[in-house]
Coordinates of C-alpha atoms and ligand atoms in Angstrom, one line a residue:
X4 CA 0.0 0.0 0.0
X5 CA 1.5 3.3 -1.0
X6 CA 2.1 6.0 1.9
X7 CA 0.2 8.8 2.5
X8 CA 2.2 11.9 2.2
X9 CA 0.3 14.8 0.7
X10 CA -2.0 17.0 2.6
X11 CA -4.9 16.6 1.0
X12 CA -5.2 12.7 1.4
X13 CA -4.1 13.3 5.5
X14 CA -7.8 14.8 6.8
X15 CA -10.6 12.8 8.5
X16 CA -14.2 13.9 8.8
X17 CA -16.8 14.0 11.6
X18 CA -20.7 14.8 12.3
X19 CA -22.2 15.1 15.5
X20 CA -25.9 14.2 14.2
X21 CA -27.5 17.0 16.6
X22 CA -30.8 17.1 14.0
X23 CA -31.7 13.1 14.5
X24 CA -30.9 12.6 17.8
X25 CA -32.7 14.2 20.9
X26 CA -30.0 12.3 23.3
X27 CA -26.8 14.2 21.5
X28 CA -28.7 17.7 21.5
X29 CA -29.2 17.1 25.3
X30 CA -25.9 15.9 25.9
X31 CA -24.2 19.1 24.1
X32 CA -26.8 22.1 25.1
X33 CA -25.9 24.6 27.8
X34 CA -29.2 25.7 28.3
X35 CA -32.5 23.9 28.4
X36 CA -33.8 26.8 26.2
X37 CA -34.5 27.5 22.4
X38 CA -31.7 30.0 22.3
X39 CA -29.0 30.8 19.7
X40 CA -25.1 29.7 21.0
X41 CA -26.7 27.8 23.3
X42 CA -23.7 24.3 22.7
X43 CA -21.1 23.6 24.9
X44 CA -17.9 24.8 23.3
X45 CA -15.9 22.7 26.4
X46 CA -17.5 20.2 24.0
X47 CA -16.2 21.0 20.5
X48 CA -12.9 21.4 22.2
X49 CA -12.6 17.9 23.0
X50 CA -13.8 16.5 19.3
X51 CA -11.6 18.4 17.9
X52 CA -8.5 17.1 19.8
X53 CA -9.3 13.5 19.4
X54 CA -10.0 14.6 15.7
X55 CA -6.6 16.2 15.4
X56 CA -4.8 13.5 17.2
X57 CA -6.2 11.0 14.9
X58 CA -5.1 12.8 12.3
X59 CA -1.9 13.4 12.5
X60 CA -1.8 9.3 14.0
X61 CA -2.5 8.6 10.0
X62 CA 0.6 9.8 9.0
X63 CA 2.9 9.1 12.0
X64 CA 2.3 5.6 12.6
X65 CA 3.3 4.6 8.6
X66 CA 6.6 5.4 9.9
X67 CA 6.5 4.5 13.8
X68 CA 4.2 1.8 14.6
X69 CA 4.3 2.3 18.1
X70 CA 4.5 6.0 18.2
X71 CA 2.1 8.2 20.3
X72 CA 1.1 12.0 19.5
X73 CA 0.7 14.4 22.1
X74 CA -0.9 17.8 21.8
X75 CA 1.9 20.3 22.3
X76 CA -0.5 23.6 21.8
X77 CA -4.2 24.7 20.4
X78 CA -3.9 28.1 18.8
X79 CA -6.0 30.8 18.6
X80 CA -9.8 30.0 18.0
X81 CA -12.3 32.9 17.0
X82 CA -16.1 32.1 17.0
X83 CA -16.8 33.5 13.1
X84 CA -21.1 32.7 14.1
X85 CA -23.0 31.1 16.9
X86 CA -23.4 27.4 16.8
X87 CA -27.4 25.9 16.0
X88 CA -28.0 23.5 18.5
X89 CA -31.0 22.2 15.8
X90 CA -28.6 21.1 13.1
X91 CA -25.7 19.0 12.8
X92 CA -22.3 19.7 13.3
X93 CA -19.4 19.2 10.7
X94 CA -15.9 19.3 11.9
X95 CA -13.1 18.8 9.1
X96 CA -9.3 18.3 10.1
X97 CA -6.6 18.3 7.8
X98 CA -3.2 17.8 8.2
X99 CA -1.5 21.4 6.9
X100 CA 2.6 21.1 8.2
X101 CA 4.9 18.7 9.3
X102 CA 8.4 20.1 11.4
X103 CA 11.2 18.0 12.5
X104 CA 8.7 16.3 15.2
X105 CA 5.6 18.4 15.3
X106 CA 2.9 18.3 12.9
X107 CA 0.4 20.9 12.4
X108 CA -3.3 20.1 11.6
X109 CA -6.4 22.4 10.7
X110 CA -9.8 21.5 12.0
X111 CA -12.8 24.0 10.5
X112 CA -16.5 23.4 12.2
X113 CA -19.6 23.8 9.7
X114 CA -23.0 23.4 9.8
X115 CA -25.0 23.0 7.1
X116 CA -28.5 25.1 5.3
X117 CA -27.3 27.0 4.9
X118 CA -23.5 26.6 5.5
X119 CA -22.1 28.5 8.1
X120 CA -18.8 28.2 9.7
X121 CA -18.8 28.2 13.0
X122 CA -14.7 28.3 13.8
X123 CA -11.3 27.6 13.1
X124 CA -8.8 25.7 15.0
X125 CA -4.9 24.5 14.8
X126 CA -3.8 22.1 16.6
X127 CA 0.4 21.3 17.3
X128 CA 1.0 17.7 18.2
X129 CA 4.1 16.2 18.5
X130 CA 5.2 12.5 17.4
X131 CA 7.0 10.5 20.4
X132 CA 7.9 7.1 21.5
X133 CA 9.3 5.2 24.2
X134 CA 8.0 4.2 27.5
X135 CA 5.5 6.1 29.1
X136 CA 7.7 8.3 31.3
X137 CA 10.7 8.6 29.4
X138 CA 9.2 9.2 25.7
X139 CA 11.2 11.3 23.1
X140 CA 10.4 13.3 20.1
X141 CA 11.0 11.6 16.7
X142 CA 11.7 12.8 13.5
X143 CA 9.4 12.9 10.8
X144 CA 9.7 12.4 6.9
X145 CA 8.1 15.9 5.5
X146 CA 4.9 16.0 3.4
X147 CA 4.9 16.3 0.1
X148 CA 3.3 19.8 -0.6
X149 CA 2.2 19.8 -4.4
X150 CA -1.1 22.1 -5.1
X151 CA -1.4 25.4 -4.7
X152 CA -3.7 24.9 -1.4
X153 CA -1.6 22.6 0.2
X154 CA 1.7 24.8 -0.5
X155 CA -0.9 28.1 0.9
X156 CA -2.0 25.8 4.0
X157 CA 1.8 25.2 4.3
X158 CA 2.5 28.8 4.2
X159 CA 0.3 29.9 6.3
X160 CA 1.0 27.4 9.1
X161 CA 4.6 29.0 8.9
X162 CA 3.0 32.4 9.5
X163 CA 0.9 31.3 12.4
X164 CA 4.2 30.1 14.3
X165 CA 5.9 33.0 13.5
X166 CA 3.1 35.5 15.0
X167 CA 2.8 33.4 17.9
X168 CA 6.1 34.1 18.8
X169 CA 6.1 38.1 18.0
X170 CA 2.9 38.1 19.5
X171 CA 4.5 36.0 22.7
X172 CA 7.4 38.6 22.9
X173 CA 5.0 41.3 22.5
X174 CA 3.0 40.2 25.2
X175 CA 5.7 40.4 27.8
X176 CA 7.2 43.7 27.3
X177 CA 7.1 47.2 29.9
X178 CA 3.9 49.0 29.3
X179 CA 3.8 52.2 26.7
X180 CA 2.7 55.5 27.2
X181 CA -0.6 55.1 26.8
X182 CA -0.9 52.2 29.0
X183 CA 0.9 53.3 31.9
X184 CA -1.6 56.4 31.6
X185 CA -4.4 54.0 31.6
X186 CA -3.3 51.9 34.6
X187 CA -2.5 55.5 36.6
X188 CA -6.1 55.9 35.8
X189 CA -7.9 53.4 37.4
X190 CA -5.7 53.0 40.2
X191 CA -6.7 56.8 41.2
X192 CA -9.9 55.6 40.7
X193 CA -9.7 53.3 43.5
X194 CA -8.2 56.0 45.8
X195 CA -11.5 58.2 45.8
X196 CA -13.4 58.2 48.9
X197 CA -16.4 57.1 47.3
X198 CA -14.8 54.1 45.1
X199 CA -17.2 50.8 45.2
X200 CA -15.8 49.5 41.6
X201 CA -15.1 45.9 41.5
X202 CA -11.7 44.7 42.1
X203 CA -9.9 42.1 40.0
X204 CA -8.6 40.4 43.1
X205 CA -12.5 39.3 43.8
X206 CA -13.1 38.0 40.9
X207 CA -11.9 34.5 40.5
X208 CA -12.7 31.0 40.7
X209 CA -10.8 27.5 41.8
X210 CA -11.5 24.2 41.4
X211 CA -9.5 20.7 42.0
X212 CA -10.3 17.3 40.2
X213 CA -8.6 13.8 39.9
X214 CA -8.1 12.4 36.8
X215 CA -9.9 9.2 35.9
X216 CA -9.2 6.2 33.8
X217 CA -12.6 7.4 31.4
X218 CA -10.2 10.2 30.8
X219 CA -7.4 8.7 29.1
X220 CA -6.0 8.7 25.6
X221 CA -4.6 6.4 23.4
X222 CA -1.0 7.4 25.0
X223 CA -2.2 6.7 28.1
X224 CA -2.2 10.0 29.6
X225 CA -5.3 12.5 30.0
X226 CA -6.5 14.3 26.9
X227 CA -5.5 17.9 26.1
X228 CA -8.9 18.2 24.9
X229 CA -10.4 17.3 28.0
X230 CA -8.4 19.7 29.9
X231 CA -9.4 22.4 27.5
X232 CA -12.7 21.3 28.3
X233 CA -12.1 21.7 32.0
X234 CA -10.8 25.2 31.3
X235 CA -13.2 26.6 29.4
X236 CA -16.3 24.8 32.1
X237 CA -14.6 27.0 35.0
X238 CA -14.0 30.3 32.7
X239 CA -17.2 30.4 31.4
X240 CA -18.4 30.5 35.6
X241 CA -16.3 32.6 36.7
X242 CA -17.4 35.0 33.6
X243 CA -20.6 35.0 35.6
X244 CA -19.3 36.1 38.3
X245 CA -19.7 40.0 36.2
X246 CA -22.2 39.1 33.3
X247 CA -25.4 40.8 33.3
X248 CA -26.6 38.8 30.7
X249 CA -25.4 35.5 29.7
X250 CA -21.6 35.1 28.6
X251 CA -20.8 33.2 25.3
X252 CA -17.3 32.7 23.6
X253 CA -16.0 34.4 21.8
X254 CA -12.5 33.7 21.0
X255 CA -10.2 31.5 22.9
X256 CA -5.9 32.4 23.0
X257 CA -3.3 30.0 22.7
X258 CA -3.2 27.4 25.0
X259 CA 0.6 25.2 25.4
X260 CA 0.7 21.9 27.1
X261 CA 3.7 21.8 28.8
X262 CA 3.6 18.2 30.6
X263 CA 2.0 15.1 30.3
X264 CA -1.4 14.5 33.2
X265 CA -1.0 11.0 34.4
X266 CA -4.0 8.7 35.8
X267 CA -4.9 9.2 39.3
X268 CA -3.0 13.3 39.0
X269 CA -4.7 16.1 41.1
X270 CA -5.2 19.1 39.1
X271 CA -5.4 22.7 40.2
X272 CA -8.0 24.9 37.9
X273 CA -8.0 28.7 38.6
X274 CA -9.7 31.2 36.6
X275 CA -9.2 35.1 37.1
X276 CA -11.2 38.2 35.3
X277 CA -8.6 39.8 34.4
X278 CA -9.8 42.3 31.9
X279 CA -13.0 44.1 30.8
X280 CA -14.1 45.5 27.7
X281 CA -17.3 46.7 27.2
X282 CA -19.4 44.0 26.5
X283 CA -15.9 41.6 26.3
X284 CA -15.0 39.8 29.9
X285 CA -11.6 38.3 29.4
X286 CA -10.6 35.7 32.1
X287 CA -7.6 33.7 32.4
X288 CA -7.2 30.0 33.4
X289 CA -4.1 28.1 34.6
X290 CA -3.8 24.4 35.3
X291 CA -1.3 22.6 38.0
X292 CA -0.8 19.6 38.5
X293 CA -0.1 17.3 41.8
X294 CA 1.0 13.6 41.7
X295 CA -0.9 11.3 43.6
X296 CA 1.7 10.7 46.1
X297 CA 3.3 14.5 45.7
X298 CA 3.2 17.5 47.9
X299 CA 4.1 20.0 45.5
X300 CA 2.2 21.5 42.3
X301 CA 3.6 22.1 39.2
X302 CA 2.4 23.8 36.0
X303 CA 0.5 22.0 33.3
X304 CA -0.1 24.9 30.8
X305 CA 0.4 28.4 30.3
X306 CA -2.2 30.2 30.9
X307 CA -5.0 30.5 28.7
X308 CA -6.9 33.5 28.1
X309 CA -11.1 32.9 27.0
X310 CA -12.9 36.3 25.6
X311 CA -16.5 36.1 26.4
X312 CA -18.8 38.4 25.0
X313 CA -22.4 39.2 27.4
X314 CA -25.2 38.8 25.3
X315 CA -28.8 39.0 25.7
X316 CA -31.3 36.5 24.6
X317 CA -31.1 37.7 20.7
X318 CA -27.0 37.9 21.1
X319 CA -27.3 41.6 21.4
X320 CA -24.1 42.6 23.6
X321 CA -24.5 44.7 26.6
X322 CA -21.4 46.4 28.5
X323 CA -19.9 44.9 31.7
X324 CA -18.3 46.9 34.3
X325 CA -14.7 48.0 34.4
X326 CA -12.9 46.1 36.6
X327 CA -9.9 47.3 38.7
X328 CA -6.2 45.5 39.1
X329 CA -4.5 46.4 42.4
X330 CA -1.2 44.8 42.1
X331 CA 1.7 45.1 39.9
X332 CA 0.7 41.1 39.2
X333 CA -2.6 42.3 38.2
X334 CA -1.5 45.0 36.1
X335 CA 0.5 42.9 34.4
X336 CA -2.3 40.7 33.3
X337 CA -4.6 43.4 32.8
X338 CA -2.6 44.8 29.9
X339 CA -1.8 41.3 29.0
X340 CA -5.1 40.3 28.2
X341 CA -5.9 44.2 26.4
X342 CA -2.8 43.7 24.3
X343 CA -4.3 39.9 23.3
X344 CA -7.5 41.3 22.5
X345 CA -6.6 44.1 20.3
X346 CA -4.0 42.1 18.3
X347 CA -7.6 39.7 17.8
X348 CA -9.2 42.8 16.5
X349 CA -7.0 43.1 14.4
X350 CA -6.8 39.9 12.7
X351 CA -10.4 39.6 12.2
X352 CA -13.0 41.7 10.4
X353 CA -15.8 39.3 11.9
X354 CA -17.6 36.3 14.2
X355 CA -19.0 37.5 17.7
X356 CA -15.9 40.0 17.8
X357 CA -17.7 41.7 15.5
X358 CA -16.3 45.5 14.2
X359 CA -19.3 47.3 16.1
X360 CA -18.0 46.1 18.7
X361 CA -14.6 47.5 17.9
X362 CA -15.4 51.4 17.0
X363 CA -14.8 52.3 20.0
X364 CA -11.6 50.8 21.4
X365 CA -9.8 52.9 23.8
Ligands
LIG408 C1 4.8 18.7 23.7 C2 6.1 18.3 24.3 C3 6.4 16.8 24.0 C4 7.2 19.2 23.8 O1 8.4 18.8 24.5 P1 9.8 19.6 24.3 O2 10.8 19.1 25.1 O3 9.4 21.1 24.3 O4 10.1 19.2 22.8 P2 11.0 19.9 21.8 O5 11.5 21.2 22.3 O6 11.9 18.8 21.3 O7 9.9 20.3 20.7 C5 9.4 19.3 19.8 C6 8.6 20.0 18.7 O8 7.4 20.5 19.2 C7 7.3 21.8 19.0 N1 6.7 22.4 20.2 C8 6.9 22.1 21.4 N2 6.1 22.9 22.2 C9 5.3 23.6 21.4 C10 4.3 24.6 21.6 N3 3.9 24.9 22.8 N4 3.8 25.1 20.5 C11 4.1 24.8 19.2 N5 5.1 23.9 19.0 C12 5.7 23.3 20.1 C13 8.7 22.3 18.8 O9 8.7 23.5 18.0 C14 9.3 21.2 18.1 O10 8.9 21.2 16.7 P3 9.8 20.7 15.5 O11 10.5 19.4 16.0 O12 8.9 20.3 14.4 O13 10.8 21.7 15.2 C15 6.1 18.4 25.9 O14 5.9 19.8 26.2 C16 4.9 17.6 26.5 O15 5.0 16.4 26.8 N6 3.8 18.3 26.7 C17 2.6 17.6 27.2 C18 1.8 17.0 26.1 C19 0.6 16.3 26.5 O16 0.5 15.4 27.3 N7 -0.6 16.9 26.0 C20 -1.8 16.4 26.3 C21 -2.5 17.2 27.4 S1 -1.6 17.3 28.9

C-alpha cells in the first residue's frame, strides 16, 4: 500500500448528528432553552483534539508503529457565528505542516443550510515514543506539498508560528505611554473616597479534580482536549461572576501543554477576570498539576486567556463593568489580556468579535 504523504489525502471527517438525535442535542446544550449559542464549546474542544490526534496518528504511525502524539499547543480560535443547536455539526481536520517532530493540523467546524462556519482551530501535536515516562520526540519524513492549497496551507501554518512568537514577545514587554496612563487611571480611581468599583482580586474562581481512567488517551495520559474542556467549564463561571446577561465565547488564546497529566494526578484549575471591555470579559485559566503521592504542584499549561462576550437572549451585547487590578501582578495581566485582545481585532474583520463592537476601542 503506497504511503500517504500529501495534505490533501491526511484529513478525516466528523458529524455530531444533533438534528436526529434528541439524546446528543441534550448531551451538548448549555441551556434547556431555544436559544441561539446555546452548545457547549468545552465540547467542540474535545472533538476536535481527538480529531486532530487521529489525524496526525494517519501519518505518524506509517513510519512509527508504536509512536504516540501528544498535543503540544491549540492556537487561537475565534467564534466567526454562533453554533445551531437544531442542526448537525461538521468538523473537518486536515493535516497542513509537518516540522522536524511536530505536525500541524487544521480543523474548521460547519454546519449546514445554509452553510455557516462556526470556527477555526490548529492544533500542534508532536510524534514521540518510548515508554511512558521517558518518551522522546522523533523525527518525521516531510509532506509532500504539491497544489497550490496545500503549498498556501503550508505557508500559512509558517506564518501562524511566526506570530505566535512576535505576538508571545509582544506580550511580555514594559507597558507604553498610553498604557501606563491608563493603569494611573484606574488606580486613582480606586483612591476616591467614594470608590465601590469591583476589584480584580475578587473575581476568580478555583477548582480541584482527579483524573480518571474514562479520561485517558490512546497514549495513556489524559487528553488535552479534556483539559481544555475543564478550562473553558470554569471560565465560562467565573465569567458569571460579572455578566449581566449571559456570557458566550468568543474567541479562545493560545493554550501550550507543557507536561504530560497521568491517571490518578490532582489538578489545580483557577480562573481570574482579568480584563474588561465593554461587552468583552476576558478571564484567564491556569492548570497545575499534583501527583498522587506528591506535595508539590507544578504547571501544566500556560495560561490560557477565554474572551467572552455578554449577550442578551437575541446575542445583542450589553457592557460589563470595568474592573480594577491592584497589584503590579494584576497590572500585568490586565494589559496582558488588552494587548491579546486588540492584536484579535485586528486579525479579524468578523464572528462575535464583531467590528461594532470594535469602533470604539480605547
Ligand atoms: C509537547 C512536548 C512533547 C514538547 O516537548 P519539548 O521538550 O518542548 O520538545 P521539543 O523542544 O523537542 O519540541 C518538539 C517539537 O514540538 C514543537 N513544540 C513544542 N512545544 C510547542 C508549543 N507549545 N507550540 C508549538 N510547537 C511546540 C517544537 O517547536 C518542536 O517542533 P519541531 O521538532 O517540528 O521543530 C512536551 O511539552 C509535553 O510532553 N507536553 C505535554 C503533552 C501532552 O501530554 N498533551 C496532552 C495534554 S496534557
Amino acid at each position: 500500500m503506497s504511503l500517504l504523504t500529501r495534505p490533501n489525502e491526511l484529513s478525516l471527517e466528523k458529524i455530531i448528528p444533533l438534528s436526529t438525535s434528541d439524546t446528543l442535542r441534550n448531551n451538548f446544550m448549555v441551556l434547556d432553552a431555544q436559544l441561539p449559542a446555546n452548545i457547549r464549546f468545552g465540547l467542540l474542544l474535545e472533538i476536535m483534539d481527538t480529531l486532530a490526534a487521529d489525524t496526525a496518528r494517519m501519518y505518524v504511525n506509517q513510519f512509527y508503529k508504536d509512536a504516540v502524539v501528544v498535543t503540544a499547543a491549540i492556537d487561537t480560535i475565534i467564534v466567526r457565528s454562533p453554533a445551531d443547536i437544531s442542526k448537525d455539526l461538521i468538523f473537518k481536520s486536515r493535516m497542513n505542516y509537518v516540522g522536524k517532530t511536530s505536525i500541524e493540523i487544521g480543523i474548521r467546524i460547519e454546519q449546514s443550510n445554509p452553510t455557516t462556519h462556526i470556527a477555526t482551530c490548529y492544533f500542534t501535536l508532536v510524534a514521540r515514543t518510548g515508554p511512558r515516562d521517558s518518551r522522546v520526540s522523533v523525527e518525521l519524513p516531510t509532506l509532500e506539498y504539491i497544489d497550490d492549497m496545500e503549498k498556501r496551507r503550508y505557508q500559512k501554518a509558517i506564518e501562524r508560528k511566526e506570530h505566535y512568537l512576535v505576538q508571545r514577545n509582544l506580550e511580555s514587554q514594559p507597558p507604553s505611554l498610553e498604557e501606563y496612563r491608563l493603569l494611573e487611571g484606574l488606580h486613582k480611581t480606586q483612591e476616591e473616597s467614594d470608590f465601590s468599583g469591583l476589584l480584580a482580586s475578587k473575581l476568580s474562581l478555583t477548582s480541584w479534580e482527579r483524573t480518571f481512567p474514562v479520561y485517558k488517551n490512546p497514549n495513556q495520559t489524559i487528553f488535552g482536549g479534556y483539559l481544555a474542556r475543564r478550562s473553558y467549564e470554569l471560565s465560562t463561571m467565573c465569567a458569571e461572576l460579572i455578566a449581566t446577561k449571559r456570557p458566550i465565547i468568543a474567541a479562545v488564546n493560545r493554550m501550550n501543554f507543557l507536561n504530560p497529566v497521568k491517571i490518578g494526578d490532582k489538578l489545580l484549575f483557577k480562573s481570574n477576570i482579568v480584563y474588561t471591555h465593554k461587552s468583552f470579559i476576558c478571564i484567564e485559566t491556569t492548570i497545575s498539576r499534583m501527583g498522587r503521592y506528591e506535595k508539590k504542584i507544578s504547571n501544566l499549561t500556560d495560561s490560557c486567556l477565554f474572551t467572552f462576550v455578554n449577550v442578551d437572549e437575541k446575542l445583542k451585547p450589553h457592557p460589563v463593568e470595568t474592573i480594577y487590578p491592584i497589584t503590579y501582578f494584576e497590572d500585568q495581566k490586565y494589559l496582558e489580556a488588552r494587548r491579546s485582545l486588540t492584536s484579535i481585532f485586528t486579525d479579524i474583520k468578523g464572528g462575535l468579535l464583531k467590528e461594532s463592537e470594535l469602533a470604539h476601542f480605547d
